[in-house]
Amino acid sequence: MNNGMWRYRHAAALGLVALLAGCGGGGGGGSTAATCTADCLSGNVTDGSGNGVSGVYVTATNPSTGQTCSASVGTTSSAGSYSLSASNCGGSTVIVSAPSGGGTVVNTCTVGQTCNINPGTTTSVAAYAGTWTANYSSSTAGGDSGSCSVVVKQDGTIDATANNCKSTQSGDFTLSGAVDAQGVFKGTTTLNATYVGTFNATNHSAVGTWTNTSGGGGTWAATLP
């Protein structure tokens, strides 16, 4: 084989290795997570004893929309490591969730950095799951007010298809978003309003504020029925 052909094949092989080590990796066959690029998330999923959890799906959620945004399927390896693409997540911060230790645990992570999921150091977001009754009011006299039936799923995301929100001024609308492991909530509505606040799993309540693009705003509160 001439040297030119050998160099070509060697370079091609290295290119293939680099491609396989990119964001779509982390399947069940390997023992370590693939090296991530700037649009990737990687880490380890462990149980309460620190042992790797193999063969579970890891997903990334956009906290602004509550929608799954990971562009590849991240399945943990035999050692519990994973990697997945976050190129469609639209921001630097995502909520990463996976089954671990008998429940779903999450971590709020920065894209491109190591993101480990361990029930010993992260809170089970499933503690906030349920159908919450929420009411909101305006800080301005005569401003908008209304109520929502907010369905928080086991992974902390808001089920936008099941939400029923009613405004005294604008009719029906939909709320989407997500609760992270610390109970912090951020959501948006089809009426161009942004909701932020904190859920409390102990007393089954949540409080926060809302603002819209027209300069309106106020407070909201929610409870489990």
Short mmCIF file of C-alpha atoms in Angstrom, two decimals:
data_model
loop_
_atom_site.label_atom_id
_atom_site.label_comp_id
_atom_site.label_asym_id
_atom_site.label_seq_id
_atom_site.Cartn_x
_atom_site.Cartn_y
_atom_site.Cartn_z
CA MET A 1 0.00 0.00 0.00
CA ASN A 2 1.44 3.39 -0.89
CA ASN A 3 1.90 6.00 1.85
CA GLY A 4 -0.72 8.35 0.38
CA MET A 5 -3.45 5.71 0.47
CA TRP A 6 -2.47 4.67 4.02
CA ARG A 7 -2.64 8.27 5.24
CA TYR A 8 -6.06 8.71 3.62
CA ARG A 9 -7.51 5.59 5.24
CA HIS A 10 -5.95 6.42 8.59
CA ALA A 11 -7.46 9.92 8.53
CA ALA A 12 -10.84 8.53 7.53
CA ALA A 13 -10.75 6.07 10.42
CA LEU A 14 -9.90 8.82 12.89
CA GLY A 15 -12.75 10.91 11.52
CA LEU A 16 -15.18 8.05 12.05
CA VAL A 17 -14.00 7.58 15.64
CA ALA A 18 -14.49 11.29 16.32
CA LEU A 19 -17.97 11.17 14.83
CA LEU A 20 -18.98 8.19 16.96
CA ALA A 21 -17.72 10.00 20.06
CA GLY A 22 -19.99 12.96 19.43
CA CYS A 23 -23.36 13.93 20.83
CA GLY A 24 -25.34 10.97 19.58
CA GLY A 25 -23.32 8.44 21.56
CA GLY A 26 -23.77 6.97 25.02
CA GLY A 27 -25.59 3.80 24.02
CA GLY A 28 -25.92 0.72 26.14
CA GLY A 29 -22.80 -1.02 24.88
CA GLY A 30 -20.07 1.28 26.21
CA SER A 31 -18.66 1.68 29.67
CA THR A 32 -18.01 5.43 29.60
CA ALA A 33 -19.88 8.43 28.24
CA ALA A 34 -18.85 9.81 24.86
CA THR A 35 -16.93 13.06 24.84
CA CYS A 36 -19.32 15.97 24.43
CA THR A 37 -19.14 18.96 22.15
CA ALA A 38 -20.66 22.36 22.94
CA ASP A 39 -24.14 21.07 22.03
CA CYS A 40 -23.91 17.92 24.10
CA LEU A 41 -24.74 16.70 27.59
CA SER A 42 -23.00 13.77 29.25
CA GLY A 43 -22.64 12.28 32.69
CA ASN A 44 -23.61 9.34 34.85
CA VAL A 45 -26.90 8.07 36.24
CA THR A 46 -26.52 6.35 39.61
CA ASP A 47 -28.76 4.92 42.29
CA GLY A 48 -28.88 5.93 45.95
CA SER A 49 -25.77 3.84 46.65
CA GLY A 50 -23.78 5.45 43.87
CA ASN A 51 -23.93 2.46 41.53
CA GLY A 52 -24.38 3.10 37.82
CA VAL A 53 -27.87 2.46 36.45
CA SER A 54 -27.72 0.87 33.00
CA GLY A 55 -30.22 0.79 30.14
CA VAL A 56 -32.38 3.79 31.11
CA TYR A 57 -33.38 6.66 28.86
CA VAL A 58 -32.06 10.15 29.61
CA THR A 59 -33.87 13.19 28.23
CA ALA A 60 -33.29 16.95 28.24
CA THR A 61 -36.15 19.42 28.65
CA ASN A 62 -36.24 23.11 27.76
CA PRO A 63 -37.33 24.83 31.02
CA SER A 64 -38.88 27.72 29.09
CA THR A 65 -41.27 25.54 27.10
CA GLY A 66 -41.54 22.33 29.12
CA GLN A 67 -40.91 20.35 25.94
CA THR A 68 -38.35 17.58 25.44
CA CYS A 69 -35.55 19.07 23.36
CA SER A 70 -32.82 16.41 23.25
CA ALA A 71 -32.12 15.62 19.60
CA SER A 72 -30.75 12.13 20.24
CA VAL A 73 -31.72 9.21 22.44
CA GLY A 74 -29.45 8.97 25.47
CA THR A 75 -29.41 5.44 26.90
CA THR A 76 -27.09 4.71 29.79
CA SER A 77 -24.25 2.25 29.30
CA SER A 78 -23.47 -0.73 31.50
CA ALA A 79 -21.67 1.68 33.85
CA GLY A 80 -24.52 4.21 33.89
CA SER A 81 -22.92 6.80 31.60
CA TYR A 82 -24.76 8.63 28.83
CA SER A 83 -24.45 11.40 26.28
CA LEU A 84 -27.09 13.11 24.17
CA SER A 85 -27.43 16.05 21.84
CA ALA A 86 -28.92 19.28 23.18
CA SER A 87 -28.59 21.26 19.95
CA ASN A 88 -32.36 21.85 19.79
CA CYS A 89 -32.75 23.07 23.37
CA GLY A 90 -32.54 26.76 22.53
CA GLY A 91 -30.47 27.82 25.53
CA SER A 92 -27.57 27.03 27.81
CA THR A 93 -29.62 25.57 30.69
CA VAL A 94 -31.71 22.41 30.50
CA ILE A 95 -33.48 20.05 32.88
CA VAL A 96 -32.12 16.51 32.53
CA SER A 97 -34.17 13.60 33.86
CA ALA A 98 -33.82 9.82 34.11
CA PRO A 99 -35.20 6.89 36.12
CA SER A 100 -32.86 6.17 39.01
CA GLY A 101 -33.21 4.47 42.37
CA GLY A 102 -36.87 3.60 41.82
CA GLY A 103 -38.01 7.08 40.76
CA THR A 104 -37.40 9.87 38.30
CA VAL A 105 -34.62 12.22 39.32
CA VAL A 106 -33.49 15.38 37.60
CA ASN A 107 -30.70 17.89 37.56
CA THR A 108 -30.59 21.40 36.12
CA CYS A 109 -27.47 21.53 33.97
CA THR A 110 -25.52 23.71 31.57
CA VAL A 111 -25.13 22.42 28.03
CA GLY A 112 -21.56 21.32 27.34
CA GLN A 113 -20.79 20.47 30.95
CA THR A 114 -20.93 17.20 32.89
CA CYS A 115 -24.44 16.48 34.17
CA ASN A 116 -24.70 13.66 36.70
CA ILE A 117 -28.05 12.35 37.94
CA ASN A 118 -27.94 10.89 41.43
CA PRO A 119 -30.87 10.61 43.88
CA GLY A 120 -28.40 11.24 46.68
CA THR A 121 -27.64 14.75 45.42
CA THR A 122 -30.69 15.62 43.33
CA THR A 123 -34.36 15.79 44.28
CA SER A 124 -37.05 13.64 42.72
CA VAL A 125 -39.09 15.98 40.57
CA ALA A 126 -41.94 13.48 40.76
CA ALA A 127 -42.71 14.99 44.18
CA TYR A 128 -44.39 17.86 42.33
CA ALA A 129 -46.46 15.67 40.01
CA GLY A 130 -50.23 16.03 40.04
CA THR A 131 -53.06 18.28 38.92
CA TRP A 132 -52.61 21.69 40.52
CA THR A 133 -55.37 24.28 40.80
CA ALA A 134 -53.88 27.70 40.11
CA ASN A 135 -55.33 31.20 40.36
CA TYR A 136 -53.73 34.40 39.19
CA SER A 137 -54.51 38.08 39.63
CA SER A 138 -53.22 41.40 38.36
CA SER A 139 -51.30 43.95 40.37
CA THR A 140 -53.21 46.67 38.51
CA ALA A 141 -56.81 47.57 39.32
CA GLY A 142 -59.07 46.18 36.62
CA GLY A 143 -56.28 43.98 35.26
CA ASP A 144 -56.58 40.40 34.05
CA SER A 145 -57.24 37.48 36.39
CA GLY A 146 -58.17 33.85 35.97
CA SER A 147 -57.47 30.23 36.84
CA CYS A 148 -55.73 27.14 35.47
CA SER A 149 -55.77 23.40 35.94
CA VAL A 150 -52.03 22.66 35.74
CA VAL A 151 -50.99 19.04 35.15
CA VAL A 152 -47.38 18.44 36.27
CA LYS A 153 -46.06 15.17 34.86
CA GLN A 154 -43.65 12.75 36.58
CA ASP A 155 -40.65 14.33 34.83
CA GLY A 156 -41.61 17.83 36.01
CA THR A 157 -42.87 19.13 32.68
CA ILE A 158 -46.28 20.71 32.27
CA ASP A 159 -48.69 18.74 30.11
CA ALA A 160 -49.70 21.52 27.74
CA THR A 161 -52.32 19.33 26.08
CA ALA A 162 -54.15 18.87 29.39
CA ASN A 163 -53.98 22.45 30.67
CA ASN A 164 -57.20 24.43 30.91
CA CYS A 165 -56.64 28.11 31.69
CA LYS A 166 -59.32 30.77 31.64
CA SER A 167 -58.80 34.53 31.57
CA THR A 168 -61.44 37.07 32.57
CA GLN A 169 -60.31 39.30 29.72
CA SER A 170 -58.82 37.08 27.01
CA GLY A 171 -60.71 33.79 27.10
CA ASP A 172 -59.00 30.38 27.20
CA PHE A 173 -55.24 29.92 26.96
CA THR A 174 -52.56 27.27 27.45
CA LEU A 175 -49.65 27.22 29.89
CA SER A 176 -46.46 25.22 29.28
CA GLY A 177 -43.21 24.97 31.22
CA ALA A 178 -41.42 22.80 33.75
CA VAL A 179 -40.59 22.41 37.44
CA ASP A 180 -36.97 21.53 38.25
CA ALA A 181 -35.68 19.43 41.13
CA GLN A 182 -35.52 22.45 43.42
CA GLY A 183 -39.17 23.29 42.71
CA VAL A 184 -38.34 26.32 40.57
CA PHE A 185 -40.92 26.84 37.83
CA LYS A 186 -40.76 28.81 34.61
CA GLY A 187 -43.49 28.74 32.00
CA THR A 188 -45.02 30.64 29.13
CA THR A 189 -48.57 30.97 27.84
CA THR A 190 -50.21 31.29 24.46
CA LEU A 191 -51.15 34.84 25.55
CA ASN A 192 -47.45 35.80 25.62
CA ALA A 193 -47.17 35.84 29.41
CA THR A 194 -44.25 34.47 31.42
CA TYR A 195 -44.81 32.70 34.73
CA VAL A 196 -42.06 32.12 37.32
CA GLY A 197 -42.29 30.80 40.85
CA THR A 198 -41.53 28.01 43.29
CA PHE A 199 -43.37 24.78 44.06
CA ASN A 200 -43.31 23.36 47.59
CA ALA A 201 -43.69 19.58 47.71
CA THR A 202 -44.10 19.52 51.50
CA ASN A 203 -47.21 21.69 51.80
CA HIS A 204 -48.40 21.08 48.22
CA SER A 205 -48.46 24.74 47.26
CA ALA A 206 -46.81 27.03 44.74
CA VAL A 207 -46.50 30.80 44.43
CA GLY A 208 -45.01 33.16 41.89
CA THR A 209 -45.40 36.13 39.60
CA TRP A 210 -46.41 36.66 35.99
CA THR A 211 -45.73 39.31 33.38
CA ASN A 212 -46.80 39.83 29.78
CA THR A 213 -45.47 41.70 26.77
CA SER A 214 -48.03 44.48 27.26
CA GLY A 215 -46.54 45.49 30.59
CA GLY A 216 -49.15 43.75 32.72
CA GLY A 217 -48.41 41.41 35.57
CA GLY A 218 -49.31 40.17 38.99
CA THR A 219 -49.14 37.13 41.23
CA TRP A 220 -50.30 33.53 41.09
CA ALA A 221 -50.73 30.69 43.57
CA ALA A 222 -51.44 26.98 43.17
CA THR A 223 -52.37 24.04 45.38
CA LEU A 224 -52.99 20.34 44.96
CA PRO A 225 -56.70 19.62 45.39
#
